[in-house]
PDB file of C-alpha atoms and ligand atoms in Angstrom:
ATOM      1  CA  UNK A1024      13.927  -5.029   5.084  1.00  0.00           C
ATOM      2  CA  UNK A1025      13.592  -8.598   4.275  1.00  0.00           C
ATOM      3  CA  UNK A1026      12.397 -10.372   0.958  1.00  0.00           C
ATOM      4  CA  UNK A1027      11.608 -13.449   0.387  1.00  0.00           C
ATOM      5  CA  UNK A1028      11.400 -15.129  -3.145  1.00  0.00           C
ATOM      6  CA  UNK A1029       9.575 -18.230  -3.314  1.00  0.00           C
ATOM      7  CA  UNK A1030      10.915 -19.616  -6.889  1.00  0.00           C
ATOM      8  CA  UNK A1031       8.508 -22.482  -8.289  1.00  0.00           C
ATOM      9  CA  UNK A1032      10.015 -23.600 -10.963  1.00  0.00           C
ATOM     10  CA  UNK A1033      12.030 -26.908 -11.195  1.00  0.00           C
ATOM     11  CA  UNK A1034      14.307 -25.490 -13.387  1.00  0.00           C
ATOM     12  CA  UNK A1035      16.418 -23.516 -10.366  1.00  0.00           C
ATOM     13  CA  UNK A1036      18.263 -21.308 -12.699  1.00  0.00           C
ATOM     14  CA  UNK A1037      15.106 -21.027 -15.338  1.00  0.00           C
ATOM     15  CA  UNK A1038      13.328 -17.987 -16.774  1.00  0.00           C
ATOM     16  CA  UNK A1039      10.834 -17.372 -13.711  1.00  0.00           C
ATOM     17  CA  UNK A1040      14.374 -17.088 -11.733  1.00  0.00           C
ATOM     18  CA  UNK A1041      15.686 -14.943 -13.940  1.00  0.00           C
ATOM     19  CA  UNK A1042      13.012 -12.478 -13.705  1.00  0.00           C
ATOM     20  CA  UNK A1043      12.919 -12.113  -9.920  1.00  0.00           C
ATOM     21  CA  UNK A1044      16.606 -11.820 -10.304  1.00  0.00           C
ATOM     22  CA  UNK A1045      15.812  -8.593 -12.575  1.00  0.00           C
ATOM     23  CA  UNK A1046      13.368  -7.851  -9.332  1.00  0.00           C
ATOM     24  CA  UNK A1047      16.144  -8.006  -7.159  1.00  0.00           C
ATOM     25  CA  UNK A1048      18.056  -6.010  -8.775  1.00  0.00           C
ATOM     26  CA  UNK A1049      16.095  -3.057  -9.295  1.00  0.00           C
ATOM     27  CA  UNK A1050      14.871  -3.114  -5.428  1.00  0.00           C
ATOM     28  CA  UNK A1051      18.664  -3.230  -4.510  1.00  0.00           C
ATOM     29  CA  UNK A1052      18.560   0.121  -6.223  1.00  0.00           C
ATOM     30  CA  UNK A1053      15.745   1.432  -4.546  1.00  0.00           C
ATOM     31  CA  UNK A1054      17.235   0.274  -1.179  1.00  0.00           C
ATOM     32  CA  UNK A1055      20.897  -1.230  -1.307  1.00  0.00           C
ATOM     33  CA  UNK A1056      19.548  -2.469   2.784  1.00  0.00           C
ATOM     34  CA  UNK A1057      17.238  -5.436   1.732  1.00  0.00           C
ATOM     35  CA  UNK A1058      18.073  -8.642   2.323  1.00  0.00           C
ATOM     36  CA  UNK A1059      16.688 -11.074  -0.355  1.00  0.00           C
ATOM     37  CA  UNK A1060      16.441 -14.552   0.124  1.00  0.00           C
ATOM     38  CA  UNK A1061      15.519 -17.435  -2.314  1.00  0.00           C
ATOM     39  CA  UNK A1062      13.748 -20.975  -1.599  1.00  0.00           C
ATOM     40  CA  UNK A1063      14.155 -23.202  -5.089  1.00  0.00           C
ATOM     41  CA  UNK A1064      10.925 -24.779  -4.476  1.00  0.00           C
ATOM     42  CA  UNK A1065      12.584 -27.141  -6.878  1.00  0.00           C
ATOM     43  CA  UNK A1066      15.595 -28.532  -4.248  1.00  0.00           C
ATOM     44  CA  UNK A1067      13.665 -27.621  -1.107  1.00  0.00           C
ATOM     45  CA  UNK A1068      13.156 -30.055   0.981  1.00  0.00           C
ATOM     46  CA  UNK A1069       9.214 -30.262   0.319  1.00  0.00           C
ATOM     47  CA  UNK A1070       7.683 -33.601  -0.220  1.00  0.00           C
ATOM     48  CA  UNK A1071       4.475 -34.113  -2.252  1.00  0.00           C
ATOM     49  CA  UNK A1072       1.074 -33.753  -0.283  1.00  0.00           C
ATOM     50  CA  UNK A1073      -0.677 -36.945   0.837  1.00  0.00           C
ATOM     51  CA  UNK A1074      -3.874 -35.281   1.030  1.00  0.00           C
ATOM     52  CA  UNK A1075      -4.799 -37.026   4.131  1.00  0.00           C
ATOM     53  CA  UNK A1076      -6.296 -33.995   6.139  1.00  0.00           C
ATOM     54  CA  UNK A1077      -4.363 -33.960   8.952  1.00  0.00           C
ATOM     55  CA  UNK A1078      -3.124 -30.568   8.952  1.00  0.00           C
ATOM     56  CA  UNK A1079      -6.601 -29.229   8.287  1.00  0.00           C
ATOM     57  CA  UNK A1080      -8.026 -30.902  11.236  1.00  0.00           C
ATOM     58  CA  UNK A1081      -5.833 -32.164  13.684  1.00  0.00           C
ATOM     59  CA  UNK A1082      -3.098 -29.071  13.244  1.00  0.00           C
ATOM     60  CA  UNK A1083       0.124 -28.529  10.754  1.00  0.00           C
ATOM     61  CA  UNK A1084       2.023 -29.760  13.391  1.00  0.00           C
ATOM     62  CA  UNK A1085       0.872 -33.322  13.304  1.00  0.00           C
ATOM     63  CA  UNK A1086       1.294 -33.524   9.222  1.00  0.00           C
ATOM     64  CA  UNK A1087       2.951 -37.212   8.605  1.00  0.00           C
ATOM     65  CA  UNK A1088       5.449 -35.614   5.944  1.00  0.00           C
ATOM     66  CA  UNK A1089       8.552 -34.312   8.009  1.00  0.00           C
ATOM     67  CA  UNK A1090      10.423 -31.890   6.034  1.00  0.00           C
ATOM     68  CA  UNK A1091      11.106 -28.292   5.403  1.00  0.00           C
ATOM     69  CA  UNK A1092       7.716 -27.072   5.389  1.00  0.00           C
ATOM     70  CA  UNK A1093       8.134 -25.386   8.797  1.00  0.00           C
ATOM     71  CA  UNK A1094      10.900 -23.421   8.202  1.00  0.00           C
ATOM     72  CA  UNK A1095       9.526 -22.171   5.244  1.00  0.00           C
ATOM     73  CA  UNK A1096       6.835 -20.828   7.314  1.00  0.00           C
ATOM     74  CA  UNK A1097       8.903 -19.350   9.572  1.00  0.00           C
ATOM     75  CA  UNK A1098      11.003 -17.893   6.684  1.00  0.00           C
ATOM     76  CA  UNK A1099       7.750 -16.674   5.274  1.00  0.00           C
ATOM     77  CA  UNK A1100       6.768 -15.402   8.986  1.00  0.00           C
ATOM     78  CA  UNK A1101      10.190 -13.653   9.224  1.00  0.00           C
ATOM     79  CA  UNK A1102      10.018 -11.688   5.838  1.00  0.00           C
ATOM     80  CA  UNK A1103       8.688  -8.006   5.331  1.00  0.00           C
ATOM     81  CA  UNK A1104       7.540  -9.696   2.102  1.00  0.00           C
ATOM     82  CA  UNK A1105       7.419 -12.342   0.103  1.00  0.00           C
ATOM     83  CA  UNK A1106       7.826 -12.611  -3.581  1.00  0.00           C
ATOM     84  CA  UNK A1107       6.157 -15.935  -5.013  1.00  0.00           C
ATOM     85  CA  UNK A1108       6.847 -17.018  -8.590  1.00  0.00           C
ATOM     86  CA  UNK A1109       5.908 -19.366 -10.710  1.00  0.00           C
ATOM     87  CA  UNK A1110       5.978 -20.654 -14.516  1.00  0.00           C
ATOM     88  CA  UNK A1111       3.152 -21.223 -16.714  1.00  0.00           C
ATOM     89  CA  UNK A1112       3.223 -25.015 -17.151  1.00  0.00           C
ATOM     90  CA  UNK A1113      -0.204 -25.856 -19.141  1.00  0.00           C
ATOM     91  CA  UNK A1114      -2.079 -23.282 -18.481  1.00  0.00           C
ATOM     92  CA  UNK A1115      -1.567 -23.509 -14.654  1.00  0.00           C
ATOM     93  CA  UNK A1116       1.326 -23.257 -12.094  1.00  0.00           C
ATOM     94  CA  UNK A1117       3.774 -25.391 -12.193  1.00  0.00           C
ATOM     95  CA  UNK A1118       3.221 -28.753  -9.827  1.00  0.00           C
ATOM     96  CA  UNK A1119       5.946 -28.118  -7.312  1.00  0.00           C
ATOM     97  CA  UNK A1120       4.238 -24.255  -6.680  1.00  0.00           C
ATOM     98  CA  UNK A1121       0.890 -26.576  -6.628  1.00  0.00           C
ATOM     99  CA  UNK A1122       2.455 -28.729  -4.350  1.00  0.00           C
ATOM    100  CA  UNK A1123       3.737 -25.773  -1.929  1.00  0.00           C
ATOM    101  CA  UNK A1124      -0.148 -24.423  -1.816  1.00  0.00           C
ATOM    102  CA  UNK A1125      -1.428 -27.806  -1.039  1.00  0.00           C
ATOM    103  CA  UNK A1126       1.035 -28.098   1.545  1.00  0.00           C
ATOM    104  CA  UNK A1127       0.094 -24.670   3.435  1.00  0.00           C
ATOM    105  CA  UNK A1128      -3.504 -25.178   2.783  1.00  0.00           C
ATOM    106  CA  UNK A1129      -4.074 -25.334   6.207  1.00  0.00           C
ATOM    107  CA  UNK A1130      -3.694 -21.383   6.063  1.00  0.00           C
ATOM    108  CA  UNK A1131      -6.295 -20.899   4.125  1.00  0.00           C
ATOM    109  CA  UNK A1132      -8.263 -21.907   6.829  1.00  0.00           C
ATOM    110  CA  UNK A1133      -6.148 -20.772   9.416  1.00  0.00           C
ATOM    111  CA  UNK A1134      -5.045 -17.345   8.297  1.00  0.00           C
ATOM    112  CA  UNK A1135      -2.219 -15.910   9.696  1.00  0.00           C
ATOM    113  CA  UNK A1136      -0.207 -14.165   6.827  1.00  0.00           C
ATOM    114  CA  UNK A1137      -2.650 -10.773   7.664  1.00  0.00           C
ATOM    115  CA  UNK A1138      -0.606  -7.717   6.585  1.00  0.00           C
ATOM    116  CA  UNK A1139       2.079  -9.675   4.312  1.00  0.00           C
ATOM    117  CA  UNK A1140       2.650  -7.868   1.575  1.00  0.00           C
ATOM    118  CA  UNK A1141       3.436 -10.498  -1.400  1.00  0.00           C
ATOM    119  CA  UNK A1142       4.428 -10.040  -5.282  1.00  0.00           C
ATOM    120  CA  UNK A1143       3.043 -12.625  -7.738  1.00  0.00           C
ATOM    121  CA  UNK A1144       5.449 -12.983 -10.768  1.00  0.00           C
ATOM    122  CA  UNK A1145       4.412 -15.303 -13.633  1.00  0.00           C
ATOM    123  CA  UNK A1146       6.560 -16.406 -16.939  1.00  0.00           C
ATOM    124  CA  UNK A1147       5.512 -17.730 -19.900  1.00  0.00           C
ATOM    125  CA  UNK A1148       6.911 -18.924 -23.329  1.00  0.00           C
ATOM    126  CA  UNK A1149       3.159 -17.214 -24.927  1.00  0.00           C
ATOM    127  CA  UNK A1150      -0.243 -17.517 -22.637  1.00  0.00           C
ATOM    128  CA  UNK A1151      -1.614 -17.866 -19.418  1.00  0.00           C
ATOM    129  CA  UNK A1152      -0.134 -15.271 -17.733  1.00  0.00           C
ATOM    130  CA  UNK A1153      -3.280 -13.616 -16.499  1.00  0.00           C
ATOM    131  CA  UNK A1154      -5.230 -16.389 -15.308  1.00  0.00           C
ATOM    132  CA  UNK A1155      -1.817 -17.972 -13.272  1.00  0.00           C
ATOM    133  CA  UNK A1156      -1.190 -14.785 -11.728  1.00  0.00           C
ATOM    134  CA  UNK A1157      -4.997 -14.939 -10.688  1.00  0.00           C
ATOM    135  CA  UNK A1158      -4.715 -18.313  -9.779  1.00  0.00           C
ATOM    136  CA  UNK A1159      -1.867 -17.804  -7.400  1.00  0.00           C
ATOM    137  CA  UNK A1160      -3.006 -14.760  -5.918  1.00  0.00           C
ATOM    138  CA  UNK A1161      -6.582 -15.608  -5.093  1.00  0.00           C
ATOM    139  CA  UNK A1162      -4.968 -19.020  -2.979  1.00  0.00           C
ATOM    140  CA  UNK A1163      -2.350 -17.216  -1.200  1.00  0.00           C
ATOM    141  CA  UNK A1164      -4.995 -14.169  -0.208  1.00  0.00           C
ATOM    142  CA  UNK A1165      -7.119 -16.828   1.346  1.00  0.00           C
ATOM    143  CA  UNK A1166      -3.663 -16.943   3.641  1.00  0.00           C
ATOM    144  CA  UNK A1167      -3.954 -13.949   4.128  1.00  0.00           C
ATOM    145  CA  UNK A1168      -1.153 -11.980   1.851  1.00  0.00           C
ATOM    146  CA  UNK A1169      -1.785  -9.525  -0.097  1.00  0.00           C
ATOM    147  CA  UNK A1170      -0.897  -9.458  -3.653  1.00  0.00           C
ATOM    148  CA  UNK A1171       0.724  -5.611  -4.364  1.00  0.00           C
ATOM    149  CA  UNK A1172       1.614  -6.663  -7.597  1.00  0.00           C
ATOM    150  CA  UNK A1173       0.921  -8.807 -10.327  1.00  0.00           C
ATOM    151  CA  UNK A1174       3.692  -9.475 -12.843  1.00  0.00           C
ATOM    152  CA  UNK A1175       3.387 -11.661 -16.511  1.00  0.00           C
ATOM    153  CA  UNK A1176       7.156 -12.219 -17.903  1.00  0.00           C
ATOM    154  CA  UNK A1177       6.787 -12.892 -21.591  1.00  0.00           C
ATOM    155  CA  UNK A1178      10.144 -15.606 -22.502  1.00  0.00           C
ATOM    156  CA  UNK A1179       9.312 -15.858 -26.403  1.00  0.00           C
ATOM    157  CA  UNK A1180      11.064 -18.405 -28.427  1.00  0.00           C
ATOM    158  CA  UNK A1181      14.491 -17.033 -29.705  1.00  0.00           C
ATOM    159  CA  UNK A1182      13.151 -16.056 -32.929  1.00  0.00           C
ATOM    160  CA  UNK A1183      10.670 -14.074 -31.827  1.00  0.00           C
ATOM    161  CA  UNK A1184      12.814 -11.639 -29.741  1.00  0.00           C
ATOM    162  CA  UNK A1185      13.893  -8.521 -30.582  1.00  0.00           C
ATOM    163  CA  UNK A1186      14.812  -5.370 -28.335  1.00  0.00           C
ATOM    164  CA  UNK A1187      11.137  -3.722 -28.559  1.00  0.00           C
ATOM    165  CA  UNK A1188       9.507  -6.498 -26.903  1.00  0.00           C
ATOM    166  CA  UNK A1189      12.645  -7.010 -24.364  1.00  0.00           C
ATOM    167  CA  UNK A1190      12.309  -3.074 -23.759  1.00  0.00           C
ATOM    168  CA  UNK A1191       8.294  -3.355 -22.819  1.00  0.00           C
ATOM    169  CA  UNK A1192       8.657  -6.248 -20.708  1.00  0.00           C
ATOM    170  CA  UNK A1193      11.633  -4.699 -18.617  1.00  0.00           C
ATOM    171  CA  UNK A1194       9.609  -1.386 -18.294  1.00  0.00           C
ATOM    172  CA  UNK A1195       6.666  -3.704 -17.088  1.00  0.00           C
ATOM    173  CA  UNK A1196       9.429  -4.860 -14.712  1.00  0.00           C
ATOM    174  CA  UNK A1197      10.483  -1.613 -13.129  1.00  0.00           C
ATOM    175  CA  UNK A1198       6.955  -0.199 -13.024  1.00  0.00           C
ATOM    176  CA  UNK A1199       5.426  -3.250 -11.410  1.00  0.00           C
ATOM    177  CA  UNK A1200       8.908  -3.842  -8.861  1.00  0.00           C
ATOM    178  CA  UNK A1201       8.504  -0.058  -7.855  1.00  0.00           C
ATOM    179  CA  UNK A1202       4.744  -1.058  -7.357  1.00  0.00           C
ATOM    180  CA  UNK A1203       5.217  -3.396  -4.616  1.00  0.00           C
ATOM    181  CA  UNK A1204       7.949  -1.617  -2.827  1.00  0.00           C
ATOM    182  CA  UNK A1205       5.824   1.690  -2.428  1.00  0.00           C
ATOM    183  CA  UNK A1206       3.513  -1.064  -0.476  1.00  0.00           C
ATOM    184  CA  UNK A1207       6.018  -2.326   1.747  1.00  0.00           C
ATOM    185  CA  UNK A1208       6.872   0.860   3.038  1.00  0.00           C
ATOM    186  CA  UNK A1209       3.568   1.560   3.332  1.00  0.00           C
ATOM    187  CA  UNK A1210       3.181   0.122   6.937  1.00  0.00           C
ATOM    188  CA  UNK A1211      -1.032   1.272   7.441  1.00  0.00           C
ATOM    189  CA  UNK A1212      -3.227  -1.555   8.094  1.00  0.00           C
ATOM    190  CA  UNK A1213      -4.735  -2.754   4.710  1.00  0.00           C
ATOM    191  CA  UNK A1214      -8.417  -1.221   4.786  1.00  0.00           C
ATOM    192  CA  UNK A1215     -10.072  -4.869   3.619  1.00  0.00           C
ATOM    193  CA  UNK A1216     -12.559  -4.858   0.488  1.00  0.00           C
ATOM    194  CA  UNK A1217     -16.046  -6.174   0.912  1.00  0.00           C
ATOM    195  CA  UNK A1218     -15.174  -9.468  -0.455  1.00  0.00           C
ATOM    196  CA  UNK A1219     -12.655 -10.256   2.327  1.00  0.00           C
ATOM    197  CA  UNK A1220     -15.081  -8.787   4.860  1.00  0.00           C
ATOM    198  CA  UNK A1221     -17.707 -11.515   3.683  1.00  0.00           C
ATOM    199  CA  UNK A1222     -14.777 -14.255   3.702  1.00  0.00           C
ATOM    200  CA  UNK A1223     -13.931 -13.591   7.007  1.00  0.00           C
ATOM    201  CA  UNK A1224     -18.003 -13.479   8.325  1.00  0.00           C
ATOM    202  CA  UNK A1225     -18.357 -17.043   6.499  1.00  0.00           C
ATOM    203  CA  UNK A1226     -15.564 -18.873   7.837  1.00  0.00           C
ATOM    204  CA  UNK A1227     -16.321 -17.796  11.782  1.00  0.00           C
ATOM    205  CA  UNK A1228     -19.945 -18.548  11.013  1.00  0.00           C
ATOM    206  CA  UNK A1229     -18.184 -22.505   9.442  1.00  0.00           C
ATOM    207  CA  UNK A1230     -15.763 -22.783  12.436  1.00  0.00           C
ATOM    208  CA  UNK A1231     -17.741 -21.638  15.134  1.00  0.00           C
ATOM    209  CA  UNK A1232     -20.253 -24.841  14.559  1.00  0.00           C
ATOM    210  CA  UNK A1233     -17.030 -26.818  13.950  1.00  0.00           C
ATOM    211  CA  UNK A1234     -15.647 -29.686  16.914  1.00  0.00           C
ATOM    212  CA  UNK A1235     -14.150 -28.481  19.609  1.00  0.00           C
ATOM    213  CA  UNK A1236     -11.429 -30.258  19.138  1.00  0.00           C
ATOM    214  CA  UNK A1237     -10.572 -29.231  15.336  1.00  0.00           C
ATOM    215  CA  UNK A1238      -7.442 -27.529  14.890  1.00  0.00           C
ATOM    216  CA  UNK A1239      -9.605 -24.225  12.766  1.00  0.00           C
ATOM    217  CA  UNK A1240     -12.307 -24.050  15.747  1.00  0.00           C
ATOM    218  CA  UNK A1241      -9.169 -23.863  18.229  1.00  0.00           C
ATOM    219  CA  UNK A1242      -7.222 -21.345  16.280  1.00  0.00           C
ATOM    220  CA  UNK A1243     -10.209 -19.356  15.757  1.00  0.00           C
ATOM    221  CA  UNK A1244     -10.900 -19.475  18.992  1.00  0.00           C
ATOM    222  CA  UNK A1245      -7.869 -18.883  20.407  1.00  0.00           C
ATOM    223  CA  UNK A1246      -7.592 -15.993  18.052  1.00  0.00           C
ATOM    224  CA  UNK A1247     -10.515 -14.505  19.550  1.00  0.00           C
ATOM    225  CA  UNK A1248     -11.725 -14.456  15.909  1.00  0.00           C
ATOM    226  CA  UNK A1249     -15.083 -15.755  17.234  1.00  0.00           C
ATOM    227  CA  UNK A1250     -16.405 -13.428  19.475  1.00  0.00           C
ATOM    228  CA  UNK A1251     -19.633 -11.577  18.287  1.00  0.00           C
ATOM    229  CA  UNK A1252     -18.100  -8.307  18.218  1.00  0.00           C
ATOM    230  CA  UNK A1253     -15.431  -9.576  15.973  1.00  0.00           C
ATOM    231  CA  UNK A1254     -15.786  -8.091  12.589  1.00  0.00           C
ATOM    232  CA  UNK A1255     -12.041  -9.413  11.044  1.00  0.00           C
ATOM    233  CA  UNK A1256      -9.135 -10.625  11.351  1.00  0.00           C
ATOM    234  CA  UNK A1257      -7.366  -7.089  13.245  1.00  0.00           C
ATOM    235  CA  UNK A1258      -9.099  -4.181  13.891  1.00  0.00           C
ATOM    236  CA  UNK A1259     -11.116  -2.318  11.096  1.00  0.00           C
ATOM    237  CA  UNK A1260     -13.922   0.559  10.959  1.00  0.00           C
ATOM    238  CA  UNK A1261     -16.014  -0.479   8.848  1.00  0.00           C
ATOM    239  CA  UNK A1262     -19.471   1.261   8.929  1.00  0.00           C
ATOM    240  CA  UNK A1263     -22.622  -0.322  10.005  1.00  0.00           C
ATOM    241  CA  UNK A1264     -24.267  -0.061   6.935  1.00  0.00           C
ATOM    242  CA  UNK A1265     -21.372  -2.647   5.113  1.00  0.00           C
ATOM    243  CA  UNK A1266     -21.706  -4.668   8.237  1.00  0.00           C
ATOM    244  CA  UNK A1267     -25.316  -5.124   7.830  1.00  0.00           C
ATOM    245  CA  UNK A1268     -24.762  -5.951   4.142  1.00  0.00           C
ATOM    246  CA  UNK A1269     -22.345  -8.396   4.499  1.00  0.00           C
ATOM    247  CA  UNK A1270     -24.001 -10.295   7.104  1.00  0.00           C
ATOM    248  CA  UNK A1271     -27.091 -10.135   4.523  1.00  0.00           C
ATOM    249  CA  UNK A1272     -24.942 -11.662   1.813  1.00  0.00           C
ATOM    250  CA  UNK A1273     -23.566 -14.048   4.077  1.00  0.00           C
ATOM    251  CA  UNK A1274     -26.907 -15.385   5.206  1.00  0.00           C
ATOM    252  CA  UNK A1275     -28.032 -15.431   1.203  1.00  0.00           C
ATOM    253  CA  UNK A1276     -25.153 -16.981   0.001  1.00  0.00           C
ATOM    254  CA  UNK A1277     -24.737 -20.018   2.830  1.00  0.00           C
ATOM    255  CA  UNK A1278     -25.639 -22.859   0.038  1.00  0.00           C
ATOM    256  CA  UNK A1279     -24.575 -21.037  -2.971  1.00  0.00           C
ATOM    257  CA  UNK A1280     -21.091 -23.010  -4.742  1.00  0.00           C
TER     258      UNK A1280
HETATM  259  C1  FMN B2678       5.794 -28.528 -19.051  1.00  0.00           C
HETATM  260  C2  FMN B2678       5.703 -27.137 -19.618  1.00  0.00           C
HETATM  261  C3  FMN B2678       4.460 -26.607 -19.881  1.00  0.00           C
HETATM  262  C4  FMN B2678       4.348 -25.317 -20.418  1.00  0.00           C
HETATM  263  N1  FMN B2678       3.105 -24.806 -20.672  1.00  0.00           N
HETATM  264  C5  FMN B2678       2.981 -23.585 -21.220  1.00  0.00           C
HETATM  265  C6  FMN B2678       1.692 -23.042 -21.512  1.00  0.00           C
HETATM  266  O1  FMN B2678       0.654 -23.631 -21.225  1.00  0.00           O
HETATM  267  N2  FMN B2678       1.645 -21.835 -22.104  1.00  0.00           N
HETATM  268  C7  FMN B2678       2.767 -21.125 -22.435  1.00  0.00           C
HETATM  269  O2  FMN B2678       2.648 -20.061 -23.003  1.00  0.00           O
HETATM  270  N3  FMN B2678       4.006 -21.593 -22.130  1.00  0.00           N
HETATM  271  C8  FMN B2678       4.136 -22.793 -21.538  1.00  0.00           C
HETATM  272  N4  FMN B2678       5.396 -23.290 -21.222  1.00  0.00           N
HETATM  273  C9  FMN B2678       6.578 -22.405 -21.356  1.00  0.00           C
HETATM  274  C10 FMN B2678       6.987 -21.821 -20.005  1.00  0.00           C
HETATM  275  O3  FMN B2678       5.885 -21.184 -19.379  1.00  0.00           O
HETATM  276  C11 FMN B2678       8.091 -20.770 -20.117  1.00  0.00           C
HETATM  277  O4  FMN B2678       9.161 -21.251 -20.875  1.00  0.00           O
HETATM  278  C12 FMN B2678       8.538 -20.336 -18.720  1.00  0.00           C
HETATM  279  O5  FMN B2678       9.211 -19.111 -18.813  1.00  0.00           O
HETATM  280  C13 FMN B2678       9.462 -21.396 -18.112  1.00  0.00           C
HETATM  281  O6  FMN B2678       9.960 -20.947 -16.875  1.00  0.00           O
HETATM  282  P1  FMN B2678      11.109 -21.768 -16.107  1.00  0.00           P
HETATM  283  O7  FMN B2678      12.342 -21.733 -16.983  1.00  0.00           O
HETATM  284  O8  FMN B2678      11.326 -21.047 -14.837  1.00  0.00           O
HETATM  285  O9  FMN B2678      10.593 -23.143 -15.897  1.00  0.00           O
HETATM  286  C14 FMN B2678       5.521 -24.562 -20.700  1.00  0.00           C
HETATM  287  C15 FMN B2678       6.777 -25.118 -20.411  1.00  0.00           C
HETATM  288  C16 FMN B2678       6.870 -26.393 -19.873  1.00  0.00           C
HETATM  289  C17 FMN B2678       8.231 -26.968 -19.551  1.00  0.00           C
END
């Protein structure tokens, strides 16, 4: 089994490292088989998003920026999961996890994590934990992971730490590592909520009026994603009676936001 830990901190060696180091660790218990890998966002070779569209409609492939970005989709491709992390840097992610988003935004368009299992980790000196983890997880489902677990690392300042607090958070730790590894074993198709149902209805509805020649419409296309009888992104059963109701939303809610 292969992990992945997408670190976003600059500090390389920081606190958000530390604690997917602690993650390591514990699933090396579990399973002493699973290769773990780490990208430093901070010294990968990612330059900062132009923001010119090209990915999003003339394909990733024609992006102006050449630089590690594809093999960390291909690393990302490659792993059984994927463990993204990232500090709370004013109540937000930190700009070089920002920056890695922006540069795959393309997915969220063009979906093609389905199935990934992923692990948000967030650290803090006090706040924010919540909201980040939120934050992160709500972009990279629109990829298409899927967040198993969501875990807040509280670094206090030195006087505030004692063994009490250092005892909870580790137990939040073991609880929320054992959490995500009971999902990558699990290997069933993830049943999709009605959210991600409507998601999927919307964005055919968007692409299928799109250009030809946009990179979405051709991925969806190709994907076969467009076809009437195409209800997601693999194969679900999901009765008629949600279908029905998530077209109906999806009509309702075509100017809303
Ligand atoms: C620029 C910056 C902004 C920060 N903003 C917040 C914040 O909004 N709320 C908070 O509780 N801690 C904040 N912190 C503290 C960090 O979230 C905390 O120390 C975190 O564990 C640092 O992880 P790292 O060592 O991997 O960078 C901030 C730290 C920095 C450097």
């Amino acid at each position: 089994m292969k992990i992945l830990a997408v670190i976003g901190s600059p500090r390389n060696n920081g606190n958000t490292y530390e604690a997917v180091k602690l993650i390591e660790d514990e699933l090396n218990i579990k399973n002493p088989g699973i290769e773990f890998e780490y990208v430093q966002l901070g010294s990968a070779n990612l330059k900062p998003c132009k923001g010119c569209f090209t990915c999003i409609e003339r394909g990733e492939e024609k992006c102006p920026l050449k630089d590690g970005r594809e093999t960390l989709e291909f690393k990302m491709q490659q792993a059984d999961g994927v463990i993204f992390a990232s500090p709370v840097y004013t109540y937000n992610v930190s700009w070089i996890m920002k920056n890695f988003l922006d540069r795959f935004a393309y997915r969220c368009h063009r979906p093609d994590f389905h199935g990934k299992k992923a692990m948000v980790v967030v650290s803090t000196g006090a706040v924010g934990l919540g909201f980040v983890a939120a934050l992160l997880s709500l972009s990279l489902g629109t990829m298409g992971f899927i967040t198993c677990a969501k875990l807040g690392v509280t670094f206090p300042p030195a006087h505030e730490r004692n063994d009490t607090r250092l005892k909870k958070e580790m137990n939040k730790l073991v609880r929320k590592t054992e959490m995500f590894y009971e999902r990558l074993l699990d290997t069933k198709p993830e049943k999709p909520s009605f959210i991600k149902l409507l998601q999927f209805v919307k964005q055919k509805r968007a692409y299928s009026k799109a250009p030809k020649d946009l990179a979405d419409f051709k991925f969806w296309r190709d994907k076969g994603w467009l076809a009437e009888t195409t209800d997601y992104y693999y194969e679900v059963r999901a009765g008629k009676m949600i279908k029905l109701l998530v077209y109906i939303i999806s009509k309702l809610t075509r100017c809303a936001g």
